[in-house]
Amino acid sequence: MQTLGRLHLITDTRPGRDVLGVVGHALAAGFGVVQVRPEDAVTDREAYDLTVRVVALCRAAGATCLVNDRLHIALAAGADGGHVGADDLPVAAARRVLGPRAILGATARNPVSARQAVADGATYLGVGPAYATTTKTGLPDAIGPAGVRAVVEAVDVPVIAIGGVTPERAAELFAVGAHAVAVVGAMSGAPDPAATAARFAAVLAATS
C-alpha cells in the first residue's frame, strides 16, 4: 500500500473547470494524491476516461490516484484506491469491493464515526468540512480545527482535513495534527493554479 502524501487535490468536474490542467499544476508543485471526484451528472464513461488520464499523470509524477464513490471506476482504471462518503457504500462493503490492499478513505466528522470507519477497513479518514465551503452543496456545519483535532486524537490512521482549505488555513490544520489537507475550490477556482499550488507546498515545507 502506498504512503499517503500530505497535499491532496480533489478534482472539480463542474462545467468550465480545467481539470487536467489543475491536476498538472498540483503534481508539479508536489501534491502527492489526486482524488477524482466526478459530479453526479458525469457519466461512468466520462469518469473512466478522466480517471485513466489522471492515473497516467499520477504515475509519471510518483503520486497516488484515488476515485471518489465510483469504486468500479477505480478498479477499471487502475487507480490506487477509493473514497466513500456517508451516502456511498458502507466502508466494510467498499473494502470487500476494493480488496485488502487498496487504499480506502472514508468520511468522518467525529471520533465515534471515525473509529467505526477504521474498524470497518478505512485506511485514512477525510474529516470535515473543516471550514465553510461552496464547492459541494448540502454539507453540515464546519467543525473547525478543533473538530479535526478531536478525530486525530481518536484514531491511528491518517486524517485528511477537507472543506474550505486555503494555504493560510492549511497551516492551522497541520498544527492540530492533520496528516494532510485536501483542496478543491482553492485550486480549481484560482486565477493562477500553479502559484496557488506553490503556496500550499510552501506551507507544508514550513510545517514539516
PDB file of C-alpha atoms in Angstrom:
ATOM      1  CA  MET A   1       0.000   0.000   0.000  1.00  0.00           C
ATOM      2  CA  GLN A   2       1.331   3.430  -0.919  1.00  0.00           C
ATOM      3  CA  THR A   3       2.126   6.062   1.670  1.00  0.00           C
ATOM      4  CA  LEU A   4      -0.331   8.941   1.509  1.00  0.00           C
ATOM      5  CA  GLY A   5       1.089  12.320   0.578  1.00  0.00           C
ATOM      6  CA  ARG A   6       0.285  15.392   2.652  1.00  0.00           C
ATOM      7  CA  LEU A   7      -1.268  17.531  -0.079  1.00  0.00           C
ATOM      8  CA  HIS A   8      -4.360  16.117  -1.792  1.00  0.00           C
ATOM      9  CA  LEU A   9      -6.097  17.580  -4.816  1.00  0.00           C
ATOM     10  CA  ILE A  10      -9.733  16.669  -5.370  1.00  0.00           C
ATOM     11  CA  THR A  11     -10.872  17.248  -8.925  1.00  0.00           C
ATOM     12  CA  ASP A  12     -13.635  19.708  -9.704  1.00  0.00           C
ATOM     13  CA  THR A  13     -15.560  18.392 -12.700  1.00  0.00           C
ATOM     14  CA  ARG A  14     -18.165  21.132 -12.799  1.00  0.00           C
ATOM     15  CA  PRO A  15     -18.602  22.807 -16.209  1.00  0.00           C
ATOM     16  CA  GLY A  16     -15.882  25.256 -17.162  1.00  0.00           C
ATOM     17  CA  ARG A  17     -13.177  23.747 -14.961  1.00  0.00           C
ATOM     18  CA  ASP A  18      -9.783  22.802 -16.439  1.00  0.00           C
ATOM     19  CA  VAL A  19      -9.491  19.510 -14.591  1.00  0.00           C
ATOM     20  CA  LEU A  20      -6.341  18.108 -16.168  1.00  0.00           C
ATOM     21  CA  GLY A  21      -4.605  21.478 -16.182  1.00  0.00           C
ATOM     22  CA  VAL A  22      -5.180  21.897 -12.446  1.00  0.00           C
ATOM     23  CA  VAL A  23      -4.031  18.317 -11.829  1.00  0.00           C
ATOM     24  CA  GLY A  24      -0.831  19.038 -13.726  1.00  0.00           C
ATOM     25  CA  HIS A  25      -0.095  22.174 -11.689  1.00  0.00           C
ATOM     26  CA  ALA A  26      -0.759  20.350  -8.425  1.00  0.00           C
ATOM     27  CA  LEU A  27       1.505  17.434  -9.286  1.00  0.00           C
ATOM     28  CA  ALA A  28       4.267  19.768 -10.454  1.00  0.00           C
ATOM     29  CA  ALA A  29       4.152  21.516  -7.077  1.00  0.00           C
ATOM     30  CA  GLY A  30       4.445  18.254  -5.173  1.00  0.00           C
ATOM     31  CA  PHE A  31       0.868  17.240  -4.377  1.00  0.00           C
ATOM     32  CA  GLY A  32       1.085  13.545  -3.546  1.00  0.00           C
ATOM     33  CA  VAL A  33      -2.526  12.486  -4.052  1.00  0.00           C
ATOM     34  CA  VAL A  34      -5.190  13.250  -6.648  1.00  0.00           C
ATOM     35  CA  GLN A  35      -8.740  12.120  -5.963  1.00  0.00           C
ATOM     36  CA  VAL A  36     -11.054  12.029  -8.973  1.00  0.00           C
ATOM     37  CA  ARG A  37     -14.483  13.149  -7.764  1.00  0.00           C
ATOM     38  CA  PRO A  38     -16.966  13.093 -10.664  1.00  0.00           C
ATOM     39  CA  GLU A  39     -20.105  15.183 -10.325  1.00  0.00           C
ATOM     40  CA  ASP A  40     -23.362  13.194 -10.393  1.00  0.00           C
ATOM     41  CA  ALA A  41     -24.062  14.337 -13.963  1.00  0.00           C
ATOM     42  CA  VAL A  42     -20.762  12.873 -15.207  1.00  0.00           C
ATOM     43  CA  THR A  43     -21.341   9.523 -16.923  1.00  0.00           C
ATOM     44  CA  ASP A  44     -19.363   6.433 -15.996  1.00  0.00           C
ATOM     45  CA  ARG A  45     -17.670   6.540 -19.397  1.00  0.00           C
ATOM     46  CA  GLU A  46     -16.614  10.151 -18.877  1.00  0.00           C
ATOM     47  CA  ALA A  47     -15.449   9.352 -15.344  1.00  0.00           C
ATOM     48  CA  TYR A  48     -13.468   6.376 -16.609  1.00  0.00           C
ATOM     49  CA  ASP A  49     -11.803   8.351 -19.396  1.00  0.00           C
ATOM     50  CA  LEU A  50     -10.844  11.116 -16.966  1.00  0.00           C
ATOM     51  CA  THR A  51      -9.552   8.684 -14.361  1.00  0.00           C
ATOM     52  CA  VAL A  52      -7.354   6.865 -16.879  1.00  0.00           C
ATOM     53  CA  ARG A  53      -5.738  10.171 -17.789  1.00  0.00           C
ATOM     54  CA  VAL A  54      -5.291  11.215 -14.172  1.00  0.00           C
ATOM     55  CA  VAL A  55      -3.800   7.828 -13.297  1.00  0.00           C
ATOM     56  CA  ALA A  56      -1.239   8.295 -16.071  1.00  0.00           C
ATOM     57  CA  LEU A  57      -0.311  11.765 -14.793  1.00  0.00           C
ATOM     58  CA  CYS A  58      -0.012  10.448 -11.242  1.00  0.00           C
ATOM     59  CA  ARG A  59       2.149   7.512 -12.296  1.00  0.00           C
ATOM     60  CA  ALA A  60       4.535   9.854 -14.104  1.00  0.00           C
ATOM     61  CA  ALA A  61       4.785  12.059 -11.006  1.00  0.00           C
ATOM     62  CA  GLY A  62       5.010   9.220  -8.480  1.00  0.00           C
ATOM     63  CA  ALA A  63       1.705  10.260  -6.929  1.00  0.00           C
ATOM     64  CA  THR A  64      -1.365   8.340  -5.773  1.00  0.00           C
ATOM     65  CA  CYS A  65      -4.697   8.367  -7.610  1.00  0.00           C
ATOM     66  CA  LEU A  66      -7.981   7.680  -5.838  1.00  0.00           C
ATOM     67  CA  VAL A  67     -11.589   7.776  -7.024  1.00  0.00           C
ATOM     68  CA  ASN A  68     -14.485   9.103  -5.001  1.00  0.00           C
ATOM     69  CA  ASP A  69     -17.584   6.905  -4.693  1.00  0.00           C
ATOM     70  CA  ARG A  70     -17.383   5.063  -8.028  1.00  0.00           C
ATOM     71  CA  LEU A  71     -15.256   2.160  -6.920  1.00  0.00           C
ATOM     72  CA  HIS A  72     -15.840   0.230 -10.142  1.00  0.00           C
ATOM     73  CA  ILE A  73     -14.185   3.123 -11.989  1.00  0.00           C
ATOM     74  CA  ALA A  74     -11.235   2.979  -9.603  1.00  0.00           C
ATOM     75  CA  LEU A  75     -10.772  -0.716 -10.301  1.00  0.00           C
ATOM     76  CA  ALA A  76     -11.291  -0.463 -14.051  1.00  0.00           C
ATOM     77  CA  ALA A  77      -8.903   2.472 -14.480  1.00  0.00           C
ATOM     78  CA  GLY A  78      -6.153   1.031 -12.286  1.00  0.00           C
ATOM     79  CA  ALA A  79      -6.341   3.670  -9.551  1.00  0.00           C
ATOM     80  CA  ASP A  80      -4.728   3.059  -6.166  1.00  0.00           C
ATOM     81  CA  GLY A  81      -7.993   3.027  -4.266  1.00  0.00           C
ATOM     82  CA  GLY A  82     -11.125   4.959  -3.493  1.00  0.00           C
ATOM     83  CA  HIS A  83     -13.028   7.088  -1.030  1.00  0.00           C
ATOM     84  CA  VAL A  84     -16.568   6.659   0.253  1.00  0.00           C
ATOM     85  CA  GLY A  85     -18.773   9.253   1.889  1.00  0.00           C
ATOM     86  CA  ALA A  86     -21.748   8.979   4.192  1.00  0.00           C
ATOM     87  CA  ASP A  87     -24.195   8.285   1.352  1.00  0.00           C
ATOM     88  CA  ASP A  88     -21.957   5.876  -0.563  1.00  0.00           C
ATOM     89  CA  LEU A  89     -21.289   2.192   0.056  1.00  0.00           C
ATOM     90  CA  PRO A  90     -20.625   1.344   3.708  1.00  0.00           C
ATOM     91  CA  VAL A  91     -16.919   1.151   4.472  1.00  0.00           C
ATOM     92  CA  ALA A  92     -16.936  -2.598   5.084  1.00  0.00           C
ATOM     93  CA  ALA A  93     -18.671  -3.207   1.748  1.00  0.00           C
ATOM     94  CA  ALA A  94     -16.279  -0.859  -0.026  1.00  0.00           C
ATOM     95  CA  ARG A  95     -13.357  -2.790   1.419  1.00  0.00           C
ATOM     96  CA  ARG A  96     -14.772  -6.008   0.002  1.00  0.00           C
ATOM     97  CA  VAL A  97     -15.106  -4.375  -3.420  1.00  0.00           C
ATOM     98  CA  LEU A  98     -11.583  -2.941  -3.490  1.00  0.00           C
ATOM     99  CA  GLY A  99      -9.832  -5.862  -1.822  1.00  0.00           C
ATOM    100  CA  PRO A 100      -7.457  -5.905   1.141  1.00  0.00           C
ATOM    101  CA  ARG A 101      -4.534  -3.959  -0.330  1.00  0.00           C
ATOM    102  CA  ALA A 102      -6.170  -0.910  -1.889  1.00  0.00           C
ATOM    103  CA  ILE A 103      -6.227   2.478  -0.201  1.00  0.00           C
ATOM    104  CA  LEU A 104      -9.697   3.177   1.155  1.00  0.00           C
ATOM    105  CA  GLY A 105     -10.737   6.505   2.578  1.00  0.00           C
ATOM    106  CA  ALA A 106     -13.914   7.248   4.478  1.00  0.00           C
ATOM    107  CA  THR A 107     -15.607  10.452   5.521  1.00  0.00           C
ATOM    108  CA  ALA A 108     -15.920  11.143   9.244  1.00  0.00           C
ATOM    109  CA  ARG A 109     -16.953  14.126  11.356  1.00  0.00           C
ATOM    110  CA  ASN A 110     -16.449  12.983  14.918  1.00  0.00           C
ATOM    111  CA  PRO A 111     -14.478  10.430  16.943  1.00  0.00           C
ATOM    112  CA  VAL A 112     -17.321   7.891  17.067  1.00  0.00           C
ATOM    113  CA  SER A 113     -17.842   7.677  13.297  1.00  0.00           C
ATOM    114  CA  ALA A 114     -14.087   7.828  12.796  1.00  0.00           C
ATOM    115  CA  ARG A 115     -13.379   4.809  14.991  1.00  0.00           C
ATOM    116  CA  GLN A 116     -16.146   2.830  13.299  1.00  0.00           C
ATOM    117  CA  ALA A 117     -14.809   3.621   9.828  1.00  0.00           C
ATOM    118  CA  VAL A 118     -11.335   2.448  10.802  1.00  0.00           C
ATOM    119  CA  ALA A 119     -12.751  -0.729  12.350  1.00  0.00           C
ATOM    120  CA  ASP A 120     -14.587  -1.384   9.080  1.00  0.00           C
ATOM    121  CA  GLY A 121     -11.437  -1.115   6.983  1.00  0.00           C
ATOM    122  CA  ALA A 122     -10.695   2.539   6.215  1.00  0.00           C
ATOM    123  CA  THR A 123      -7.009   3.279   5.792  1.00  0.00           C
ATOM    124  CA  TYR A 124      -7.438   7.043   6.109  1.00  0.00           C
ATOM    125  CA  LEU A 125     -10.208   9.472   7.013  1.00  0.00           C
ATOM    126  CA  GLY A 126     -11.426  12.569   5.221  1.00  0.00           C
ATOM    127  CA  VAL A 127     -12.602  14.865   8.004  1.00  0.00           C
ATOM    128  CA  GLY A 128     -14.694  17.978   7.600  1.00  0.00           C
ATOM    129  CA  PRO A 129     -15.901  20.289   6.432  1.00  0.00           C
ATOM    130  CA  ALA A 130     -13.101  21.975   8.323  1.00  0.00           C
ATOM    131  CA  TYR A 131     -14.377  25.363   7.161  1.00  0.00           C
ATOM    132  CA  ALA A 132     -17.443  26.536   5.289  1.00  0.00           C
ATOM    133  CA  THR A 133     -17.297  25.774   1.572  1.00  0.00           C
ATOM    134  CA  THR A 134     -19.453  26.293  -1.502  1.00  0.00           C
ATOM    135  CA  THR A 135     -17.765  23.616  -3.598  1.00  0.00           C
ATOM    136  CA  LYS A 136     -20.253  20.973  -2.515  1.00  0.00           C
ATOM    137  CA  THR A 137     -23.865  21.551  -1.501  1.00  0.00           C
ATOM    138  CA  GLY A 138     -25.774  20.003   1.387  1.00  0.00           C
ATOM    139  CA  LEU A 139     -22.838  19.792   3.765  1.00  0.00           C
ATOM    140  CA  PRO A 140     -23.241  20.080   7.536  1.00  0.00           C
ATOM    141  CA  ASP A 141     -21.769  22.943   9.542  1.00  0.00           C
ATOM    142  CA  ALA A 142     -18.000  23.299   9.632  1.00  0.00           C
ATOM    143  CA  ILE A 143     -16.251  21.543  12.517  1.00  0.00           C
ATOM    144  CA  GLY A 144     -13.216  23.832  12.595  1.00  0.00           C
ATOM    145  CA  PRO A 145      -9.659  22.903  13.563  1.00  0.00           C
ATOM    146  CA  ALA A 146     -10.874  21.743  16.990  1.00  0.00           C
ATOM    147  CA  GLY A 147     -13.168  19.188  15.378  1.00  0.00           C
ATOM    148  CA  VAL A 148     -10.333  17.936  13.203  1.00  0.00           C
ATOM    149  CA  ARG A 149      -8.089  17.625  16.251  1.00  0.00           C
ATOM    150  CA  ALA A 150     -10.726  15.539  18.064  1.00  0.00           C
ATOM    151  CA  VAL A 151     -10.701  12.973  15.268  1.00  0.00           C
ATOM    152  CA  VAL A 152      -6.903  12.993  15.022  1.00  0.00           C
ATOM    153  CA  GLU A 153      -6.690  12.110  18.701  1.00  0.00           C
ATOM    154  CA  ALA A 154      -9.251   9.302  18.363  1.00  0.00           C
ATOM    155  CA  VAL A 155      -7.690   7.199  15.584  1.00  0.00           C
ATOM    156  CA  ASP A 156      -4.317   5.921  14.452  1.00  0.00           C
ATOM    157  CA  VAL A 157      -4.800   6.350  10.688  1.00  0.00           C
ATOM    158  CA  PRO A 158      -4.004   9.476   8.657  1.00  0.00           C
ATOM    159  CA  VAL A 159      -6.584  12.252   8.948  1.00  0.00           C
ATOM    160  CA  ILE A 160      -7.062  14.436   5.885  1.00  0.00           C
ATOM    161  CA  ALA A 161      -8.834  17.728   6.576  1.00  0.00           C
ATOM    162  CA  ILE A 162     -11.174  18.941   3.842  1.00  0.00           C
ATOM    163  CA  GLY A 163     -13.557  21.819   3.288  1.00  0.00           C
ATOM    164  CA  GLY A 164     -12.698  25.453   2.638  1.00  0.00           C
ATOM    165  CA  VAL A 165      -8.962  24.751   2.784  1.00  0.00           C
ATOM    166  CA  THR A 166      -6.699  27.612   1.678  1.00  0.00           C
ATOM    167  CA  PRO A 167      -2.911  27.874   2.067  1.00  0.00           C
ATOM    168  CA  GLU A 168      -3.398  30.002   5.179  1.00  0.00           C
ATOM    169  CA  ARG A 169      -5.866  27.581   6.723  1.00  0.00           C
ATOM    170  CA  ALA A 170      -3.691  24.600   5.814  1.00  0.00           C
ATOM    171  CA  ALA A 171      -1.152  25.764   8.380  1.00  0.00           C
ATOM    172  CA  GLU A 172      -3.855  25.751  11.080  1.00  0.00           C
ATOM    173  CA  LEU A 173      -4.905  22.232  10.144  1.00  0.00           C
ATOM    174  CA  PHE A 174      -1.374  20.854  10.125  1.00  0.00           C
ATOM    175  CA  ALA A 175      -0.907  22.456  13.543  1.00  0.00           C
ATOM    176  CA  VAL A 176      -3.773  20.419  15.054  1.00  0.00           C
ATOM    177  CA  GLY A 177      -2.337  17.157  13.750  1.00  0.00           C
ATOM    178  CA  ALA A 178      -3.932  16.658  10.339  1.00  0.00           C
ATOM    179  CA  HIS A 179      -1.719  14.399   8.259  1.00  0.00           C
ATOM    180  CA  ALA A 180      -2.826  16.139   5.080  1.00  0.00           C
ATOM    181  CA  VAL A 181      -5.195  18.685   3.617  1.00  0.00           C
ATOM    182  CA  ALA A 182      -7.491  18.104   0.655  1.00  0.00           C
ATOM    183  CA  VAL A 183      -8.030  21.012  -1.713  1.00  0.00           C
ATOM    184  CA  VAL A 184     -10.826  21.600  -4.203  1.00  0.00           C
ATOM    185  CA  GLY A 185     -12.026  25.142  -4.826  1.00  0.00           C
ATOM    186  CA  ALA A 186      -8.831  26.877  -3.772  1.00  0.00           C
ATOM    187  CA  MET A 187      -7.154  25.255  -6.761  1.00  0.00           C
ATOM    188  CA  SER A 188      -9.939  24.813  -9.325  1.00  0.00           C
ATOM    189  CA  GLY A 189     -11.138  28.394  -8.883  1.00  0.00           C
ATOM    190  CA  ALA A 190      -7.733  30.034  -8.629  1.00  0.00           C
ATOM    191  CA  PRO A 191      -6.752  32.609 -11.275  1.00  0.00           C
ATOM    192  CA  ASP A 192      -3.246  31.107 -11.161  1.00  0.00           C
ATOM    193  CA  PRO A 193      -3.417  27.447 -10.052  1.00  0.00           C
ATOM    194  CA  ALA A 194       0.355  26.995 -10.388  1.00  0.00           C
ATOM    195  CA  ALA A 195       1.033  29.840  -7.950  1.00  0.00           C
ATOM    196  CA  THR A 196      -1.637  28.569  -5.542  1.00  0.00           C
ATOM    197  CA  ALA A 197      -0.190  25.059  -5.626  1.00  0.00           C
ATOM    198  CA  ALA A 198       3.237  26.503  -4.866  1.00  0.00           C
ATOM    199  CA  ARG A 199       1.798  28.348  -1.852  1.00  0.00           C
ATOM    200  CA  PHE A 200       0.377  25.106  -0.490  1.00  0.00           C
ATOM    201  CA  ALA A 201       3.755  23.424  -0.974  1.00  0.00           C
ATOM    202  CA  ALA A 202       5.474  26.266   0.848  1.00  0.00           C
ATOM    203  CA  VAL A 203       3.103  25.951   3.806  1.00  0.00           C
ATOM    204  CA  LEU A 204       3.782  22.231   4.013  1.00  0.00           C
ATOM    205  CA  ALA A 205       7.547  22.778   3.846  1.00  0.00           C
ATOM    206  CA  ALA A 206       7.330  25.331   6.646  1.00  0.00           C
ATOM    207  CA  THR A 207       5.417  22.969   8.915  1.00  0.00           C
ATOM    208  CA  SER A 208       7.338  19.761   8.232  1.00  0.00           C
TER     209      SER A 208
END
